[in-house]
Amino acid sequence: MRVLFAVAEASPLVKTGGLGEVAAALPAALKKLDIDVRIIMPKYSAIPEEIRKEIKHLAHFYVPLAWRKQYCGLGELDWEGLKYYLLDNEYYFKRDHLYGYYDEAERFAFFCLAALESLAHLGGFRPDIVHCNDWHTALIPLLLKAYYGAGPFNNIKTVLTIHNLQYQGIFPREVLGDILGLGDEYFTADKIEFYGAVNYLKAGLVYADCLTTVSPTYAQEIQGPYFGERLDGILRAKKDRLYGILNGIDYRKYNPQTDPHIFVNYRGSLYKKEENKLKLQSLLGLPVLRGVPLLGVISRLVDQKGLDLLAPVLEEMLTMDLQVVVLGTGEKRYEEMFAYFASKYPQKLAARLTFDVELAHRIYAGADLFLMPSRFEPCGLSQMIAMRYGTIPVVRETGGLKDTVIPYNQYTGEGNGFSFANYNAHELLFTVQRAVKIYREEKAVWKGLVEKALKSDFSQDKSAQKYVEVYKTILPVEGTRIILL
């Protein structure tokens, strides 16, 4: 199989969240299965200079964007064992940030069309499957059929992975003709019309040959109205071609034995793990105490992450004999909430309202508990990373959290964490209280939980195997070649 993973972001070139993590880890895992993996993405100005200088010019061409013809340079990069193709247009991609501009509809329509135009310039690399990720590339299945269906790429199949259904790329109706160059026959309820607007993600749902999402539970959840984001009807209609494949994490990057960011490397030693905790407490200005449970939060500070549940019970939680460390940025009200409680309880809560990779790794290694009470979580990577470091997650039972965290059962001894079902603040508080009680009073149980967490397998290798199985459902048995976009 030949695979090109084209996506809006990929670590280590650029990353804003979980999408960027997966876009690096999954191709690396696919490559280990002897698949020829390539990644295609925009050439953002945010790509570090030490990487940019290694990009080699491969070709240039012009992209038809309705009445426009826009230049696109195609660069090639070999980096950390993977091959990347970079689509270069400074007007669209030489900006301070990756997302959030007034012309997002035009920027990512250009990206989708440029990715398709580039297929004629990749030498002997010819795809059988284009794998799209989220709304940024979800136009590709539609544009492939509308503009390239009768050409040399007419046999290409498409797969769309939904990383977060909440983000859909919804734009005014005028986008259909003025940017995409498509006629009104596409502006119908069974195609890309969405409550009077154009919906890029819906285009992918309608026209892709196969759909995947990032956990089995989320695949079921989004077929109902609560999690379906007004697209549940079409997802139910496509349920026979919708697969939930749990994301994995990069075990080379997140490895307590070799991680250069943490204070003390360790494998299964609880003593060395606790040394990380003591040094983390000292770094954050918290009292340096062995027996006090340290609870970590690394998150975007937004409602989705369950912070509206935490808000009414945080002060009661801080009256307990525990410590909390928070790392993240987001909505002003939550930043102000954590700053307030950090000033009121300086011996109990340390808040770092920033983005800090090194501190994140140190929290994963030094915390005893990791809190993720999300309202919804398509997959979630943080709970897997935490367990990789022997830190026990406390989560709500939704999406990938439900698929990865098995609640501790005091009667059977099963479980690798703690969870609660209902979106209720006092259920969250009760679950934290229970976890802290076991940490303090049942040392053998706690040691067993840590050992199970450390042995959990959330590597991307298992995910890659399942993706290959999905590809085979839409490809001919012989002569398969794949491009992931």
XYZ file of C-alpha atoms in Angstrom:
485
model
C 0.000 0.000 0.000
C 1.058 3.585 -0.686
C -0.214 6.139 1.798
C -0.050 9.938 1.737
C -1.368 11.534 4.921
C -2.392 15.062 3.984
C -3.758 17.065 6.891
C -4.050 20.638 8.153
C -1.326 20.176 10.775
C 1.257 17.596 11.793
C 3.832 17.490 14.563
C 6.717 18.316 14.647
C 6.159 20.792 11.795
C 3.166 22.562 13.365
C 0.659 21.467 15.994
C -2.250 23.058 17.840
C -3.790 19.922 19.357
C -4.529 16.230 19.094
C -4.949 16.304 15.319
C -1.314 17.308 14.903
C -0.190 14.549 17.277
C -2.092 11.847 15.397
C -0.953 13.135 11.996
C 2.615 12.275 12.983
C 2.086 9.123 15.041
C -0.293 7.270 12.698
C 1.870 7.545 9.553
C 4.878 6.402 11.575
C 2.914 3.346 12.725
C 1.669 2.642 9.194
C 5.228 2.762 7.931
C 6.153 -0.005 10.364
C 3.577 -2.136 8.543
C 5.614 -1.711 5.339
C 3.227 0.896 3.938
C 4.750 3.702 1.866
C 3.481 6.664 3.911
C 3.517 10.287 2.686
C 2.027 13.369 4.379
C 0.707 16.445 2.551
C -0.101 19.719 4.321
C 0.186 23.509 3.978
C 3.599 25.123 4.161
C 2.857 27.464 7.055
C 5.270 30.212 8.022
C 5.081 28.764 11.559
C 7.117 25.728 10.509
C 10.470 26.027 12.325
C 13.342 27.352 10.233
C 15.522 24.277 10.851
C 12.801 22.211 9.156
C 11.940 24.752 6.425
C 15.509 24.866 5.162
C 15.363 21.125 4.406
C 12.352 21.455 2.081
C 13.214 20.867 -1.572
C 11.224 22.411 -4.412
C 9.496 19.688 -6.407
C 7.122 21.533 -8.756
C 4.781 24.482 -9.096
C 1.362 24.825 -10.716
C -1.780 26.944 -10.632
C -4.911 25.979 -8.731
C -8.354 26.806 -10.200
C -10.428 28.322 -7.406
C -13.680 29.327 -9.161
C -12.696 32.446 -11.179
C -9.209 32.581 -9.588
C -5.996 30.860 -10.591
C -3.719 30.733 -7.566
C -0.042 29.812 -7.525
C 1.019 26.763 -5.556
C 4.533 25.562 -4.945
C 5.053 21.909 -4.063
C 7.916 21.113 -1.719
C 9.290 17.776 -0.552
C 10.744 17.066 2.894
C 12.258 13.996 4.530
C 12.032 14.402 8.296
C 12.334 11.856 11.114
C 11.795 8.956 8.756
C 8.674 10.322 7.039
C 8.196 12.063 3.699
C 6.138 15.268 3.603
C 4.735 17.289 0.716
C 4.280 20.988 1.519
C 1.819 23.180 -0.412
C 3.169 26.722 -0.629
C 1.112 29.872 -1.130
C 2.195 32.802 1.022
C -1.106 34.656 0.675
C -2.961 31.809 2.379
C -0.345 30.315 4.701
C 2.207 33.001 5.618
C 0.311 34.138 8.704
C 0.852 34.334 12.448
C -1.574 31.515 13.269
C -2.835 28.346 11.605
C -6.549 29.058 12.005
C -9.079 31.736 12.851
C -9.063 34.044 9.808
C -11.951 35.671 7.927
C -11.172 33.738 4.742
C -11.011 30.198 6.148
C -13.431 29.014 3.472
C -11.074 30.145 0.724
C -7.852 29.054 2.452
C -8.922 25.447 2.937
C -10.763 25.187 -0.364
C -7.413 26.136 -1.908
C -5.667 23.515 0.207
C -8.090 20.772 -0.911
C -7.846 21.671 -4.596
C -4.066 22.099 -4.401
C -3.741 18.672 -2.811
C -5.673 17.158 -5.715
C -3.724 19.141 -8.314
C -0.463 17.962 -6.742
C -1.264 14.333 -7.474
C -0.034 14.848 -11.045
C 3.343 16.062 -9.745
C 4.353 13.320 -7.305
C 6.382 11.318 -9.785
C 5.627 7.620 -9.588
C 3.561 7.999 -6.434
C -0.048 7.477 -7.576
C -2.831 7.027 -5.029
C -5.724 4.627 -4.744
C -7.133 6.165 -1.529
C -7.258 9.767 -0.350
C -7.714 9.854 3.425
C -9.084 13.200 4.640
C -9.027 14.494 8.207
C -11.643 16.852 9.660
C -13.316 19.711 7.821
C -10.080 21.238 6.488
C -9.753 18.412 3.944
C -13.365 17.193 3.821
C -14.023 18.887 0.465
C -11.642 16.506 -1.264
C -14.150 13.642 -1.818
C -16.607 16.108 -3.408
C -14.022 17.966 -5.511
C -12.449 14.703 -6.631
C -15.779 13.541 -8.062
C -16.812 16.963 -9.399
C -13.564 17.912 -11.161
C -11.398 14.803 -11.487
C -13.866 11.952 -11.880
C -13.261 11.503 -15.614
C -9.471 11.876 -15.503
C -6.561 9.659 -14.512
C -7.611 9.736 -10.856
C -11.143 8.436 -11.418
C -10.464 5.207 -9.504
C -9.302 6.925 -6.322
C -11.344 6.055 -3.224
C -11.744 8.414 -0.280
C -11.834 8.030 3.497
C -12.750 10.805 5.947
C -11.755 10.707 9.607
C -13.826 12.817 12.009
C -11.569 13.977 14.834
C -14.137 16.339 16.360
C -17.630 16.696 14.907
C -18.126 20.066 16.594
C -15.831 21.756 14.068
C -17.470 21.606 10.639
C -16.371 24.514 8.442
C -19.741 26.242 7.946
C -19.746 29.186 5.526
C -22.246 31.389 3.612
C -24.028 30.037 0.552
C -22.000 32.317 -1.746
C -18.953 30.114 -1.115
C -20.478 27.419 -3.341
C -20.049 29.370 -6.582
C -17.581 32.112 -5.724
C -14.930 29.840 -4.183
C -15.751 26.235 -5.059
C -17.051 26.989 -8.538
C -19.943 24.554 -8.104
C -23.529 24.949 -9.274
C -26.744 25.026 -7.279
C -27.307 21.318 -7.906
C -24.903 20.731 -5.005
C -26.832 23.046 -2.686
C -29.444 20.529 -1.523
C -30.157 18.833 1.785
C -28.777 15.511 0.558
C -25.493 17.137 -0.525
C -23.658 20.075 1.109
C -26.471 22.477 2.047
C -26.710 22.897 5.823
C -29.466 25.133 7.218
C -28.970 27.635 4.401
C -25.172 27.486 4.498
C -22.357 25.421 2.972
C -20.877 22.796 5.281
C -17.406 21.492 4.348
C -17.497 18.564 6.764
C -20.889 17.480 5.476
C -19.403 17.365 1.973
C -16.996 14.737 3.200
C -19.689 12.784 5.020
C -21.799 12.662 1.853
C -19.125 11.957 -0.754
C -16.426 9.899 1.022
C -16.413 6.189 0.340
C -15.765 5.405 3.982
C -15.951 7.278 7.308
C -13.939 6.753 10.465
C -13.795 8.492 13.800
C -11.367 8.337 16.667
C -12.964 5.935 19.145
C -15.634 3.210 19.062
C -17.837 4.948 21.650
C -17.705 8.283 19.821
C -18.747 6.515 16.610
C -21.921 5.450 18.406
C -22.463 8.743 20.246
C -22.429 10.922 17.132
C -25.291 8.942 15.620
C -27.602 10.473 18.241
C -28.845 14.065 18.528
C -26.958 14.964 21.733
C -23.473 14.443 20.249
C -24.445 14.521 16.577
C -24.096 18.294 16.095
C -27.097 18.324 13.691
C -25.379 15.758 11.467
C -26.612 12.660 13.278
C -29.136 11.854 10.543
C -26.524 11.495 7.825
C -24.225 9.582 10.187
C -26.983 7.100 10.959
C -27.555 6.708 7.231
C -23.832 5.979 6.771
C -23.480 3.736 9.839
C -22.523 0.687 7.748
C -19.481 2.618 6.507
C -18.629 4.364 9.795
C -15.822 2.849 11.873
C -14.583 3.888 15.304
C -10.819 3.423 15.590
C -9.181 4.526 18.808
C -6.277 6.922 18.392
C -2.969 5.953 19.910
C 0.006 7.886 21.229
C 3.623 7.989 20.116
C 5.432 5.691 22.535
C 8.790 7.083 21.447
C 7.780 10.602 22.467
C 5.947 9.659 25.659
C 8.280 7.268 27.442
C 9.181 7.776 31.115
C 12.346 5.724 30.577
C 13.808 8.134 28.021
C 11.776 11.373 28.238
C 14.304 14.250 28.323
C 11.753 16.670 29.810
C 11.088 14.925 33.129
C 13.215 15.225 36.259
C 13.957 11.517 36.812
C 13.575 8.762 34.236
C 11.910 5.560 35.392
C 10.273 2.377 34.193
C 8.150 0.760 36.890
C 9.666 2.326 39.989
C 7.055 4.105 42.100
C 9.881 5.613 44.156
C 11.426 7.299 41.101
C 7.999 8.448 39.972
C 7.532 10.073 43.359
C 10.882 11.820 42.959
C 9.371 13.541 39.923
C 6.447 14.625 42.086
C 8.663 16.141 44.768
C 10.678 18.103 42.223
C 7.477 19.233 40.502
C 6.057 20.470 43.821
C 9.249 22.418 44.416
C 9.215 23.903 40.909
C 5.612 25.073 41.326
C 6.079 26.506 44.816
C 3.827 23.923 46.463
C 4.729 22.288 49.795
C 7.059 19.365 49.075
C 5.200 16.418 50.596
C 5.350 12.745 49.706
C 2.027 11.568 51.113
C -0.234 14.256 49.640
C -1.929 13.282 46.349
C -1.154 15.625 43.475
C -3.909 16.016 40.878
C -2.948 17.258 37.391
C -5.017 19.121 34.793
C -3.545 19.753 31.326
C -6.265 21.112 29.103
C -7.770 23.740 26.903
C -9.792 25.757 29.409
C -13.207 25.446 27.739
C -16.626 23.985 28.527
C -16.021 20.860 26.449
C -13.377 19.774 28.945
C -15.897 19.732 31.810
C -14.624 22.822 33.594
C -18.193 23.965 34.183
C -18.497 20.808 36.322
C -15.302 21.559 38.185
C -16.160 25.205 38.901
C -18.881 24.654 41.565
C -16.929 21.980 43.477
C -13.343 23.184 43.127
C -13.290 25.026 46.441
C -14.708 22.017 48.284
C -12.088 19.868 46.568
C -9.373 22.227 47.774
C -10.476 21.776 51.388
C -9.313 18.173 51.051
C -5.731 17.208 51.823
C -4.511 17.290 48.224
C -2.724 19.496 45.723
C -3.765 20.539 42.206
C -1.676 21.756 39.278
C -3.364 23.296 36.214
C -1.676 23.923 32.865
C -3.510 25.442 29.915
C -5.136 28.440 28.292
C -8.649 29.158 27.115
C -11.745 31.063 28.097
C -11.136 34.104 30.268
C -13.617 33.015 32.948
C -11.748 29.758 33.553
C -8.338 31.394 33.498
C -9.625 33.886 36.084
C -11.161 31.066 38.154
C -7.900 29.160 38.436
C -5.903 32.336 39.051
C -8.300 33.274 41.879
C -8.110 29.897 43.618
C -4.333 29.764 43.156
C -4.073 33.063 45.054
C -6.590 31.974 47.711
C -5.070 28.519 48.216
C -1.367 28.928 47.296
C -0.457 25.810 49.292
C -2.997 23.723 47.389
C -3.261 24.925 43.780
C -0.652 26.021 41.239
C -1.951 27.444 37.952
C 0.206 28.003 34.896
C -1.994 29.669 32.284
C 0.264 29.065 29.330
C 1.406 26.423 26.828
C 4.541 24.663 28.042
C 5.560 21.283 26.568
C 8.265 20.572 29.138
C 5.993 21.359 32.095
C 3.252 19.174 30.573
C 5.613 16.176 30.512
C 6.665 16.906 34.088
C 3.034 16.989 35.226
C 2.289 13.673 33.499
C 5.274 12.125 35.303
C 4.844 13.859 38.676
C 1.088 13.825 39.292
C -0.678 10.974 41.080
C -4.073 11.607 39.494
C -5.078 13.167 36.176
C -8.451 14.901 35.833
C -10.518 14.859 32.577
C -14.241 15.361 33.328
C -15.076 16.166 29.692
C -18.592 16.878 28.451
C -17.582 15.032 25.297
C -14.231 13.664 24.183
C -13.977 12.079 20.720
C -10.832 10.232 21.739
C -8.630 12.099 24.165
C -4.889 11.557 24.296
C -4.064 13.014 27.701
C -5.580 10.130 29.678
C -3.461 7.679 27.634
C -0.318 9.754 28.112
C -1.009 9.971 31.850
C -1.296 6.196 32.145
C 1.914 5.813 30.143
C 3.576 7.635 33.059
C 1.695 5.696 35.764
C -0.644 8.573 36.585
C -4.201 7.448 37.302
C -6.987 9.159 35.305
C -10.279 10.430 36.716
C -12.640 10.841 33.757
C -16.244 11.057 32.681
C -17.521 8.064 30.724
C -17.759 9.505 27.223
C -16.085 8.887 23.862
C -12.510 7.690 24.012
C -12.373 8.201 27.776
C -14.891 5.390 28.191
C -12.941 3.195 25.775
C -9.590 3.602 27.525
C -10.293 4.069 31.255
C -11.704 0.999 33.008
C -13.167 2.061 36.377
C -11.621 0.420 39.427
C -13.841 -2.327 40.829
C -13.175 -2.918 44.520
C -14.719 -6.409 44.384
C -12.837 -7.840 41.393
C -9.737 -5.636 41.447
C -10.234 -4.778 37.770
C -9.643 -1.304 36.406
C -6.935 1.206 35.570
C -8.601 4.440 36.716
C -11.738 6.111 38.026
C -14.802 7.323 36.141
C -18.322 8.677 36.545
C -21.240 8.462 34.141
C -23.519 11.472 34.505
C -22.546 15.037 33.702
C -22.894 16.078 37.318
C -20.534 18.145 39.474
C -21.117 16.142 42.635
C -20.466 12.853 40.848
C -17.128 14.359 39.820
C -16.414 15.401 43.425
C -17.399 11.994 44.792
C -15.133 10.227 42.292
C -12.159 12.416 43.232
C -12.866 11.798 46.930
C -12.964 8.040 46.320
C -9.705 8.094 44.387
C -7.958 10.149 47.087
C -9.241 7.798 49.805
C -7.810 4.760 48.014
C -4.510 6.596 47.449
C -4.242 7.295 51.182
C -5.661 4.172 52.767
C -5.172 1.281 50.337
C -1.529 1.364 49.296
C -1.527 -2.111 47.757
C -4.571 -1.257 45.631
C -2.976 1.994 44.512
C 0.270 0.264 43.586
C -1.732 -2.211 41.511
C -3.536 0.603 39.698
C -0.246 2.282 38.828
C 1.242 -0.988 37.599
C -1.813 -1.624 35.369
C -1.632 1.892 33.997
C 2.050 1.478 33.162
C 1.317 -1.800 31.347
C -1.599 -0.423 29.283
C -1.010 -0.497 25.537
C -2.212 2.639 23.763
C 0.398 2.679 21.039
C -0.543 3.831 17.557
C 0.474 0.414 16.201
C -2.892 -1.116 17.112
C -4.731 1.766 15.429
C -2.657 1.397 12.270
C -3.602 -2.270 11.947
C -7.292 -1.351 12.100
C -6.919 1.418 9.521
C -5.374 -1.066 7.115
C -8.365 -3.359 7.641
C -10.721 -0.477 6.835
C -8.809 0.439 3.676
C -9.152 -3.119 2.440
C -12.952 -2.856 2.601
C -12.977 -0.270 -0.217
C -9.922 -1.302 -2.214
C -9.462 -4.078 -4.775
C -7.757 -7.125 -3.336
C -4.790 -6.782 -5.694
C -2.576 -3.809 -6.476
C -3.703 -1.517 -3.676
C -2.116 1.913 -3.274
C -3.270 4.489 -0.708
C -3.017 8.239 -0.202
C -4.058 9.652 3.179
C -5.073 13.310 3.016
